[in-house]
Amino acid sequence: MKKVGKEEKRRKDEDLFKVVDSTIDTRTYLNIIKISRRLNLKKIFGAISSGKEAKVYPAVTYDGSWVALKIYYVSTAQSKRAIEKYMFSDPRFEGAKATSSRKLLTLWARKEYGNLEQMYNNGVRVPRPIAVLENILAMEFIGEEGTRAPMLYELPEDEITADLYADVMLQIESMVTRAKLIHGDLSEYNVMVYQGKCYIIDVGQAVPITHENAEELLMRDLKNVSRFFESHGIEVRDPERVFYELWEEVKPGT
Ligand SMILES: Nc1ncnc2c1ncn2[C@@H]1O[C@H](COP(=O)(O)OP(=O)(O)OP(=O)(O)O)[C@@H](O)[C@H]1O
Ligand SMILES: [Mg+2]
């Protein structure tokens, strides 16, 4: 393999940076460079989304494969509360202390990575987690050549089918009974559809089924999904029945 000289490396980093936007602080920028070297990234493109707490950027490696970088960049008072709430009673984060906003973002990115991993390893269709570095999470890119797949809410009417509904329900079932997690923010805004299959995304807030709010969160997720498909003329199962069946399976007798 050809050795990359210092000068050349610097030039490469500059190329990489050109396309990244200006909301990125110095430390995040350095982390972008670190993760880019680790993952062999050639180029990072403009953000495909700017949510409340994070932005998602497509990036391509020198081998031509695509990854999605989710960069957590602000810590609002609201996100701080949410992070603390969801971190609480999650045994995987017991003892974790956030002393600064930056630390909080790191914990949150790590939590999303951990949730993705737990889901992916248990057969839930989510983007494959690749790496996490402080506030940056790298995962499989869902889409084609840097163009993301549509979200469930963006689908044309004729692609909202009973099969797709069944596929989403199957993912929820695996999530609860195998990964033992509840998504907690599931709706048509956090499901992507690629090649006829659904991908569950945005799993940072997912909690173990033992969480004190697990039942309420699962019920809400199920109702959101039912409501969406029902409003598009799909025959859906009663969310309460589905809930009791799932709960019976994971927590018999309670
Ligand atoms: N792995 C991925 N591949 C392709 N696109 C993705 C991927 N993950 C997320 N996206 C896109 O980025 C958007 C934001 O992702 P996500 O929902 O995880 O972040 P968020 O911070 O919750 O943003 P929002 O507040 O807008 O929901 C998604 O709606 C989706 O369009
Ligand atoms: Mg989202």
mmCIF file of C-alpha atoms and ligand atoms in Angstrom:
data_model
loop_
_atom_site.group_PDB
_atom_site.id
_atom_site.type_symbol
_atom_site.label_atom_id
_atom_site.label_comp_id
_atom_site.label_asym_id
_atom_site.label_seq_id
_atom_site.Cartn_x
_atom_site.Cartn_y
_atom_site.Cartn_z
ATOM 1 C CA MET A 1 0.000 0.000 0.000
ATOM 2 C CA LYS A 2 1.155 3.499 -0.767
ATOM 3 C CA LYS A 3 2.239 5.530 2.231
ATOM 4 C CA VAL A 4 0.434 8.819 2.616
ATOM 5 C CA GLY A 5 2.792 11.659 3.450
ATOM 6 C CA LYS A 6 1.959 14.362 5.985
ATOM 7 C CA GLU A 7 1.407 16.972 3.312
ATOM 8 C CA GLU A 8 -0.876 14.733 1.316
ATOM 9 C CA LYS A 9 -2.850 13.809 4.397
ATOM 10 C CA ARG A 10 -3.448 17.457 5.181
ATOM 11 C CA ARG A 11 -4.679 18.119 1.692
ATOM 12 C CA LYS A 12 -7.021 15.157 1.956
ATOM 13 C CA ASP A 13 -8.430 16.464 5.220
ATOM 14 C CA GLU A 14 -9.056 19.845 3.631
ATOM 15 C CA ASP A 15 -10.947 18.196 0.784
ATOM 16 C CA LEU A 16 -13.007 16.328 3.287
ATOM 17 C CA PHE A 17 -13.812 19.463 5.218
ATOM 18 C CA LYS A 18 -14.893 21.628 2.292
ATOM 19 C CA VAL A 19 -18.235 19.964 2.128
ATOM 20 C CA VAL A 20 -18.969 19.866 5.817
ATOM 21 C CA ASP A 21 -20.979 22.805 7.066
ATOM 22 C CA SER A 22 -19.957 25.602 9.343
ATOM 23 C CA THR A 23 -22.050 24.645 12.355
ATOM 24 C CA ILE A 24 -19.383 22.125 13.252
ATOM 25 C CA ASP A 25 -17.106 23.083 16.116
ATOM 26 C CA THR A 26 -13.376 22.432 16.220
ATOM 27 C CA ARG A 27 -13.506 19.343 18.353
ATOM 28 C CA THR A 28 -16.205 17.784 16.177
ATOM 29 C CA TYR A 29 -14.166 18.685 13.122
ATOM 30 C CA LEU A 30 -11.161 16.859 14.550
ATOM 31 C CA ASN A 31 -13.374 13.887 15.321
ATOM 32 C CA ILE A 32 -14.653 13.936 11.741
ATOM 33 C CA ILE A 33 -11.073 13.678 10.549
ATOM 34 C CA LYS A 34 -10.335 10.868 12.985
ATOM 35 C CA ILE A 35 -13.358 8.831 12.020
ATOM 36 C CA SER A 36 -12.739 9.530 8.332
ATOM 37 C CA ARG A 37 -9.271 8.050 8.593
ATOM 38 C CA ARG A 38 -10.538 5.105 10.547
ATOM 39 C CA LEU A 39 -13.318 4.369 8.045
ATOM 40 C CA ASN A 40 -11.315 5.353 4.980
ATOM 41 C CA LEU A 41 -13.779 8.088 4.004
ATOM 42 C CA LYS A 42 -13.109 9.971 0.827
ATOM 43 C CA LYS A 43 -15.792 12.588 0.995
ATOM 44 C CA ILE A 44 -18.576 13.826 3.220
ATOM 45 C CA PHE A 45 -21.571 15.504 1.603
ATOM 46 C CA GLY A 46 -23.983 18.161 2.783
ATOM 47 C CA ALA A 47 -26.444 17.268 5.533
ATOM 48 C CA ILE A 48 -29.542 15.392 4.417
ATOM 49 C CA SER A 49 -31.379 16.406 7.530
ATOM 50 C CA SER A 50 -31.121 18.790 10.374
ATOM 51 C CA GLY A 51 -33.148 17.596 13.260
ATOM 52 C CA LYS A 52 -33.318 19.191 16.642
ATOM 53 C CA GLU A 53 -30.223 17.539 18.019
ATOM 54 C CA ALA A 54 -28.344 15.977 15.181
ATOM 55 C CA LYS A 55 -27.564 16.211 11.505
ATOM 56 C CA VAL A 56 -27.096 13.291 9.172
ATOM 57 C CA TYR A 57 -24.460 13.398 6.424
ATOM 58 C CA PRO A 58 -23.843 10.882 3.653
ATOM 59 C CA ALA A 59 -20.207 9.949 3.168
ATOM 60 C CA VAL A 60 -18.410 7.740 0.688
ATOM 61 C CA THR A 61 -15.318 5.606 1.290
ATOM 62 C CA TYR A 62 -12.381 5.151 -1.063
ATOM 63 C CA ASP A 63 -13.878 1.739 -1.859
ATOM 64 C CA GLY A 64 -17.090 3.380 -2.986
ATOM 65 C CA SER A 65 -19.345 2.269 -0.165
ATOM 66 C CA TRP A 66 -21.660 4.709 1.553
ATOM 67 C CA VAL A 67 -22.094 5.437 5.230
ATOM 68 C CA ALA A 68 -24.350 7.786 7.151
ATOM 69 C CA LEU A 69 -22.723 9.991 9.787
ATOM 70 C CA LYS A 70 -25.068 11.214 12.463
ATOM 71 C CA ILE A 71 -23.474 14.103 14.304
ATOM 72 C CA TYR A 72 -24.985 15.315 17.542
ATOM 73 C CA TYR A 73 -24.256 18.975 17.702
ATOM 74 C CA VAL A 74 -26.417 20.787 20.184
ATOM 75 C CA SER A 75 -27.488 20.104 23.613
ATOM 76 C CA THR A 76 -30.665 22.001 24.302
ATOM 77 C CA ALA A 77 -32.234 22.093 27.719
ATOM 78 C CA GLN A 78 -34.911 19.829 26.266
ATOM 79 C CA SER A 79 -32.480 17.250 24.940
ATOM 80 C CA LYS A 80 -30.631 17.334 28.245
ATOM 81 C CA ARG A 81 -33.837 16.460 30.049
ATOM 82 C CA ALA A 82 -34.661 13.729 27.546
ATOM 83 C CA ILE A 83 -31.205 12.258 27.798
ATOM 84 C CA GLU A 84 -31.334 12.164 31.557
ATOM 85 C CA LYS A 85 -34.828 10.691 31.536
ATOM 86 C CA TYR A 86 -34.006 7.895 29.110
ATOM 87 C CA MET A 87 -30.608 7.170 30.551
ATOM 88 C CA PHE A 88 -32.173 6.704 33.950
ATOM 89 C CA SER A 89 -33.084 3.088 34.741
ATOM 90 C CA ASP A 90 -31.128 1.821 31.765
ATOM 91 C CA PRO A 91 -28.693 -0.627 33.377
ATOM 92 C CA ARG A 92 -26.296 -0.285 30.471
ATOM 93 C CA PHE A 93 -25.655 3.297 31.459
ATOM 94 C CA GLU A 94 -25.657 2.896 35.183
ATOM 95 C CA GLY A 95 -23.146 5.156 36.821
ATOM 96 C CA ALA A 96 -22.674 7.182 33.653
ATOM 97 C CA LYS A 97 -22.238 10.789 34.600
ATOM 98 C CA ALA A 98 -22.530 13.729 32.291
ATOM 99 C CA THR A 99 -20.515 16.621 33.552
ATOM 100 C CA SER A 100 -20.836 18.804 30.454
ATOM 101 C CA SER A 101 -23.086 19.203 27.424
ATOM 102 C CA ARG A 102 -20.371 17.680 25.325
ATOM 103 C CA LYS A 103 -20.189 14.636 27.573
ATOM 104 C CA LEU A 104 -23.966 14.343 27.310
ATOM 105 C CA LEU A 105 -23.835 14.262 23.516
ATOM 106 C CA THR A 106 -21.156 11.583 23.688
ATOM 107 C CA LEU A 107 -23.314 9.492 25.988
ATOM 108 C CA TRP A 108 -26.323 9.962 23.743
ATOM 109 C CA ALA A 109 -24.419 8.947 20.600
ATOM 110 C CA ARG A 110 -23.069 5.927 22.441
ATOM 111 C CA LYS A 111 -26.567 5.037 23.608
ATOM 112 C CA GLU A 112 -27.923 5.205 20.072
ATOM 113 C CA TYR A 113 -25.018 3.065 18.889
ATOM 114 C CA GLY A 114 -25.652 0.509 21.639
ATOM 115 C CA ASN A 115 -29.361 0.373 20.799
ATOM 116 C CA LEU A 116 -28.606 -0.072 17.098
ATOM 117 C CA GLU A 117 -26.196 -2.868 17.914
ATOM 118 C CA GLN A 118 -28.643 -4.647 20.197
ATOM 119 C CA MET A 119 -31.355 -4.418 17.557
ATOM 120 C CA TYR A 120 -29.137 -5.346 14.633
ATOM 121 C CA ASN A 121 -27.739 -8.382 16.463
ATOM 122 C CA ASN A 122 -31.271 -9.542 17.216
ATOM 123 C CA GLY A 123 -32.526 -9.403 13.676
ATOM 124 C CA VAL A 124 -34.323 -6.054 13.748
ATOM 125 C CA ARG A 125 -33.915 -4.260 10.440
ATOM 126 C CA VAL A 126 -31.960 -1.121 11.356
ATOM 127 C CA PRO A 127 -28.939 0.503 9.683
ATOM 128 C CA ARG A 128 -25.890 -1.587 10.593
ATOM 129 C CA PRO A 129 -23.910 0.290 13.243
ATOM 130 C CA ILE A 130 -20.307 0.898 12.142
ATOM 131 C CA ALA A 131 -18.550 3.131 14.652
ATOM 132 C CA VAL A 132 -19.068 5.734 17.326
ATOM 133 C CA LEU A 133 -16.605 8.450 18.246
ATOM 134 C CA GLU A 134 -17.691 10.973 20.857
ATOM 135 C CA ASN A 135 -20.664 12.790 19.270
ATOM 136 C CA ILE A 136 -20.382 11.074 15.880
ATOM 137 C CA LEU A 137 -22.196 7.875 14.974
ATOM 138 C CA ALA A 138 -21.416 6.039 11.729
ATOM 139 C CA MET A 139 -23.901 3.549 10.307
ATOM 140 C CA GLU A 140 -24.923 1.873 7.096
ATOM 141 C CA PHE A 141 -26.392 4.318 4.606
ATOM 142 C CA ILE A 142 -29.965 3.470 3.643
ATOM 143 C CA GLY A 143 -30.371 4.554 0.047
ATOM 144 C CA GLU A 144 -28.516 4.707 -3.208
ATOM 145 C CA GLU A 145 -25.296 6.587 -3.936
ATOM 146 C CA GLY A 146 -25.814 9.179 -1.249
ATOM 147 C CA THR A 147 -29.496 9.685 -2.005
ATOM 148 C CA ARG A 148 -31.412 8.540 1.015
ATOM 149 C CA ALA A 149 -34.388 6.227 0.743
ATOM 150 C CA PRO A 150 -37.807 7.755 1.404
ATOM 151 C CA MET A 151 -39.309 7.863 4.855
ATOM 152 C CA LEU A 152 -42.583 6.029 5.408
ATOM 153 C CA TYR A 153 -44.513 9.330 5.412
ATOM 154 C CA GLU A 154 -43.029 10.264 2.034
ATOM 155 C CA LEU A 155 -44.125 7.098 0.215
ATOM 156 C CA PRO A 156 -46.548 7.306 -2.703
ATOM 157 C CA GLU A 157 -49.958 5.905 -1.846
ATOM 158 C CA ASP A 158 -49.547 2.720 -3.902
ATOM 159 C CA GLU A 159 -46.435 1.714 -1.951
ATOM 160 C CA ILE A 160 -48.210 1.835 1.395
ATOM 161 C CA THR A 161 -49.318 -1.779 1.441
ATOM 162 C CA ALA A 162 -50.503 -4.483 3.804
ATOM 163 C CA ASP A 163 -47.154 -6.232 3.280
ATOM 164 C CA LEU A 164 -45.264 -3.150 4.395
ATOM 165 C CA TYR A 165 -47.501 -2.885 7.467
ATOM 166 C CA ALA A 166 -46.757 -6.528 8.258
ATOM 167 C CA ASP A 167 -43.040 -5.845 7.825
ATOM 168 C CA VAL A 168 -43.105 -2.916 10.276
ATOM 169 C CA MET A 169 -45.048 -5.040 12.784
ATOM 170 C CA LEU A 170 -42.489 -7.818 12.417
ATOM 171 C CA GLN A 171 -39.684 -5.392 13.269
ATOM 172 C CA ILE A 172 -41.550 -4.227 16.361
ATOM 173 C CA GLU A 173 -42.061 -7.835 17.393
ATOM 174 C CA SER A 174 -38.341 -8.661 17.064
ATOM 175 C CA MET A 175 -37.444 -5.482 18.861
ATOM 176 C CA VAL A 176 -39.581 -6.347 21.861
ATOM 177 C CA THR A 177 -39.263 -10.118 22.077
ATOM 178 C CA ARG A 178 -35.663 -10.567 20.906
ATOM 179 C CA ALA A 179 -33.770 -7.292 21.406
ATOM 180 C CA LYS A 180 -35.908 -6.583 24.493
ATOM 181 C CA LEU A 181 -36.149 -2.918 23.607
ATOM 182 C CA ILE A 182 -38.952 -0.433 23.040
ATOM 183 C CA HIS A 183 -38.310 2.204 20.372
ATOM 184 C CA GLY A 184 -40.226 4.961 22.134
ATOM 185 C CA ASP A 185 -40.524 7.371 19.195
ATOM 186 C CA LEU A 186 -41.817 5.154 16.441
ATOM 187 C CA SER A 187 -43.925 6.727 13.708
ATOM 188 C CA GLU A 188 -43.913 7.254 9.949
ATOM 189 C CA TYR A 189 -41.124 9.815 10.576
ATOM 190 C CA ASN A 190 -38.654 7.256 11.900
ATOM 191 C CA VAL A 191 -39.125 4.446 9.403
ATOM 192 C CA MET A 192 -37.306 4.406 6.063
ATOM 193 C CA VAL A 193 -38.391 2.237 3.164
ATOM 194 C CA TYR A 194 -35.745 0.855 0.851
ATOM 195 C CA GLN A 195 -36.315 -1.787 -1.820
ATOM 196 C CA GLY A 196 -39.690 -2.591 -0.366
ATOM 197 C CA LYS A 197 -38.343 -3.209 3.126
ATOM 198 C CA CYS A 198 -38.676 -1.015 6.182
ATOM 199 C CA TYR A 199 -35.709 0.177 8.249
ATOM 200 C CA ILE A 200 -36.251 1.460 11.752
ATOM 201 C CA ILE A 201 -34.115 4.519 12.514
ATOM 202 C CA ASP A 202 -33.540 7.110 15.242
ATOM 203 C CA VAL A 203 -33.202 4.666 18.121
ATOM 204 C CA GLY A 204 -31.350 6.903 20.591
ATOM 205 C CA GLN A 205 -34.270 7.047 22.983
ATOM 206 C CA ALA A 206 -35.070 3.321 22.892
ATOM 207 C CA VAL A 207 -35.312 1.751 26.349
ATOM 208 C CA PRO A 208 -35.196 -1.788 27.750
ATOM 209 C CA ILE A 209 -38.547 -3.514 28.267
ATOM 210 C CA THR A 210 -37.884 -3.251 32.003
ATOM 211 C CA HIS A 211 -37.952 0.567 31.876
ATOM 212 C CA GLU A 212 -40.614 2.136 34.081
ATOM 213 C CA ASN A 213 -42.329 3.736 31.050
ATOM 214 C CA ALA A 214 -41.898 0.756 28.718
ATOM 215 C CA GLU A 215 -45.581 -0.204 28.520
ATOM 216 C CA GLU A 216 -46.766 3.317 27.836
ATOM 217 C CA LEU A 217 -44.069 3.850 25.189
ATOM 218 C CA LEU A 218 -44.799 0.575 23.410
ATOM 219 C CA MET A 219 -48.516 1.289 23.373
ATOM 220 C CA ARG A 220 -47.852 4.684 21.838
ATOM 221 C CA ASP A 221 -45.509 3.230 19.189
ATOM 222 C CA LEU A 222 -48.112 0.627 18.213
ATOM 223 C CA LYS A 223 -50.883 3.205 18.032
ATOM 224 C CA ASN A 224 -48.787 5.516 15.841
ATOM 225 C CA VAL A 225 -48.046 2.751 13.364
ATOM 226 C CA SER A 226 -51.685 1.582 13.268
ATOM 227 C CA ARG A 227 -52.980 5.086 12.827
ATOM 228 C CA PHE A 228 -50.666 5.720 9.882
ATOM 229 C CA PHE A 229 -51.525 2.553 7.973
ATOM 230 C CA GLU A 230 -55.212 2.729 8.815
ATOM 231 C CA SER A 231 -55.416 6.281 7.496
ATOM 232 C CA HIS A 232 -54.060 4.906 4.210
ATOM 233 C CA GLY A 233 -56.756 2.278 3.937
ATOM 234 C CA ILE A 234 -54.789 -0.680 5.249
ATOM 235 C CA GLU A 235 -56.549 -3.110 7.512
ATOM 236 C CA VAL A 236 -54.664 -3.090 10.800
ATOM 237 C CA ARG A 237 -54.694 -5.194 13.947
ATOM 238 C CA ASP A 238 -55.997 -3.691 17.154
ATOM 239 C CA PRO A 239 -52.894 -2.111 18.755
ATOM 240 C CA GLU A 240 -54.100 -3.011 22.253
ATOM 241 C CA ARG A 241 -54.366 -6.681 21.313
ATOM 242 C CA VAL A 242 -50.915 -6.615 19.763
ATOM 243 C CA PHE A 243 -49.611 -4.974 22.897
ATOM 244 C CA TYR A 244 -51.037 -7.646 25.196
ATOM 245 C CA GLU A 245 -49.736 -10.438 23.007
ATOM 246 C CA LEU A 246 -46.229 -9.004 22.980
ATOM 247 C CA TRP A 247 -46.313 -8.289 26.687
ATOM 248 C CA GLU A 248 -47.572 -11.761 27.428
ATOM 249 C CA GLU A 249 -44.602 -13.160 25.555
ATOM 250 C CA VAL A 250 -41.919 -11.101 27.265
ATOM 251 C CA LYS A 251 -43.428 -10.670 30.684
ATOM 252 C CA PRO A 252 -45.820 -13.525 31.249
ATOM 253 C CA GLY A 253 -47.999 -13.050 34.257
ATOM 254 C CA THR A 254 -47.544 -9.318 34.745
HETATM 255 N N1 LIG B 1 -28.754 5.365 8.052
HETATM 256 C C1 LIG B 1 -29.309 6.320 7.325
HETATM 257 N N2 LIG B 1 -29.240 6.327 5.982
HETATM 258 C C2 LIG B 1 -29.820 7.302 5.249
HETATM 259 N N3 LIG B 1 -30.503 8.327 5.764
HETATM 260 C C3 LIG B 1 -30.632 8.394 7.089
HETATM 261 C C4 LIG B 1 -30.047 7.404 7.949
HETATM 262 N N4 LIG B 1 -30.343 7.736 9.233
HETATM 263 C C5 LIG B 1 -31.069 8.858 9.173
HETATM 264 N N5 LIG B 1 -31.269 9.273 7.902
HETATM 265 C C6 LIG B 1 -32.016 10.462 7.464
HETATM 266 O O1 LIG B 1 -31.778 11.523 8.367
HETATM 267 C C7 LIG B 1 -32.988 11.949 8.985
HETATM 268 C C8 LIG B 1 -32.743 12.246 10.463
HETATM 269 O O2 LIG B 1 -32.332 11.061 11.133
HETATM 270 P P1 LIG B 1 -32.820 10.750 12.603
HETATM 271 O O3 LIG B 1 -34.303 10.651 12.628
HETATM 272 O O4 LIG B 1 -32.031 9.607 13.072
HETATM 273 O O5 LIG B 1 -32.312 12.061 13.347
HETATM 274 P P2 LIG B 1 -33.082 13.098 14.282
HETATM 275 O O6 LIG B 1 -32.101 13.874 15.009
HETATM 276 O O7 LIG B 1 -34.137 12.409 15.042
HETATM 277 O O8 LIG B 1 -33.718 14.031 13.263
HETATM 278 P P3 LIG B 1 -35.241 14.520 13.301
HETATM 279 O O9 LIG B 1 -35.360 15.398 14.522
HETATM 280 O O10 LIG B 1 -35.353 15.223 11.992
HETATM 281 O O11 LIG B 1 -36.087 13.279 13.404
HETATM 282 C C9 LIG B 1 -33.984 10.813 8.769
HETATM 283 O O12 LIG B 1 -35.274 11.308 8.676
HETATM 284 C C10 LIG B 1 -33.510 10.204 7.475
HETATM 285 O O13 LIG B 1 -34.083 10.880 6.383
HETATM 286 MG MG MG B 2 -36.029 11.241 13.565
#
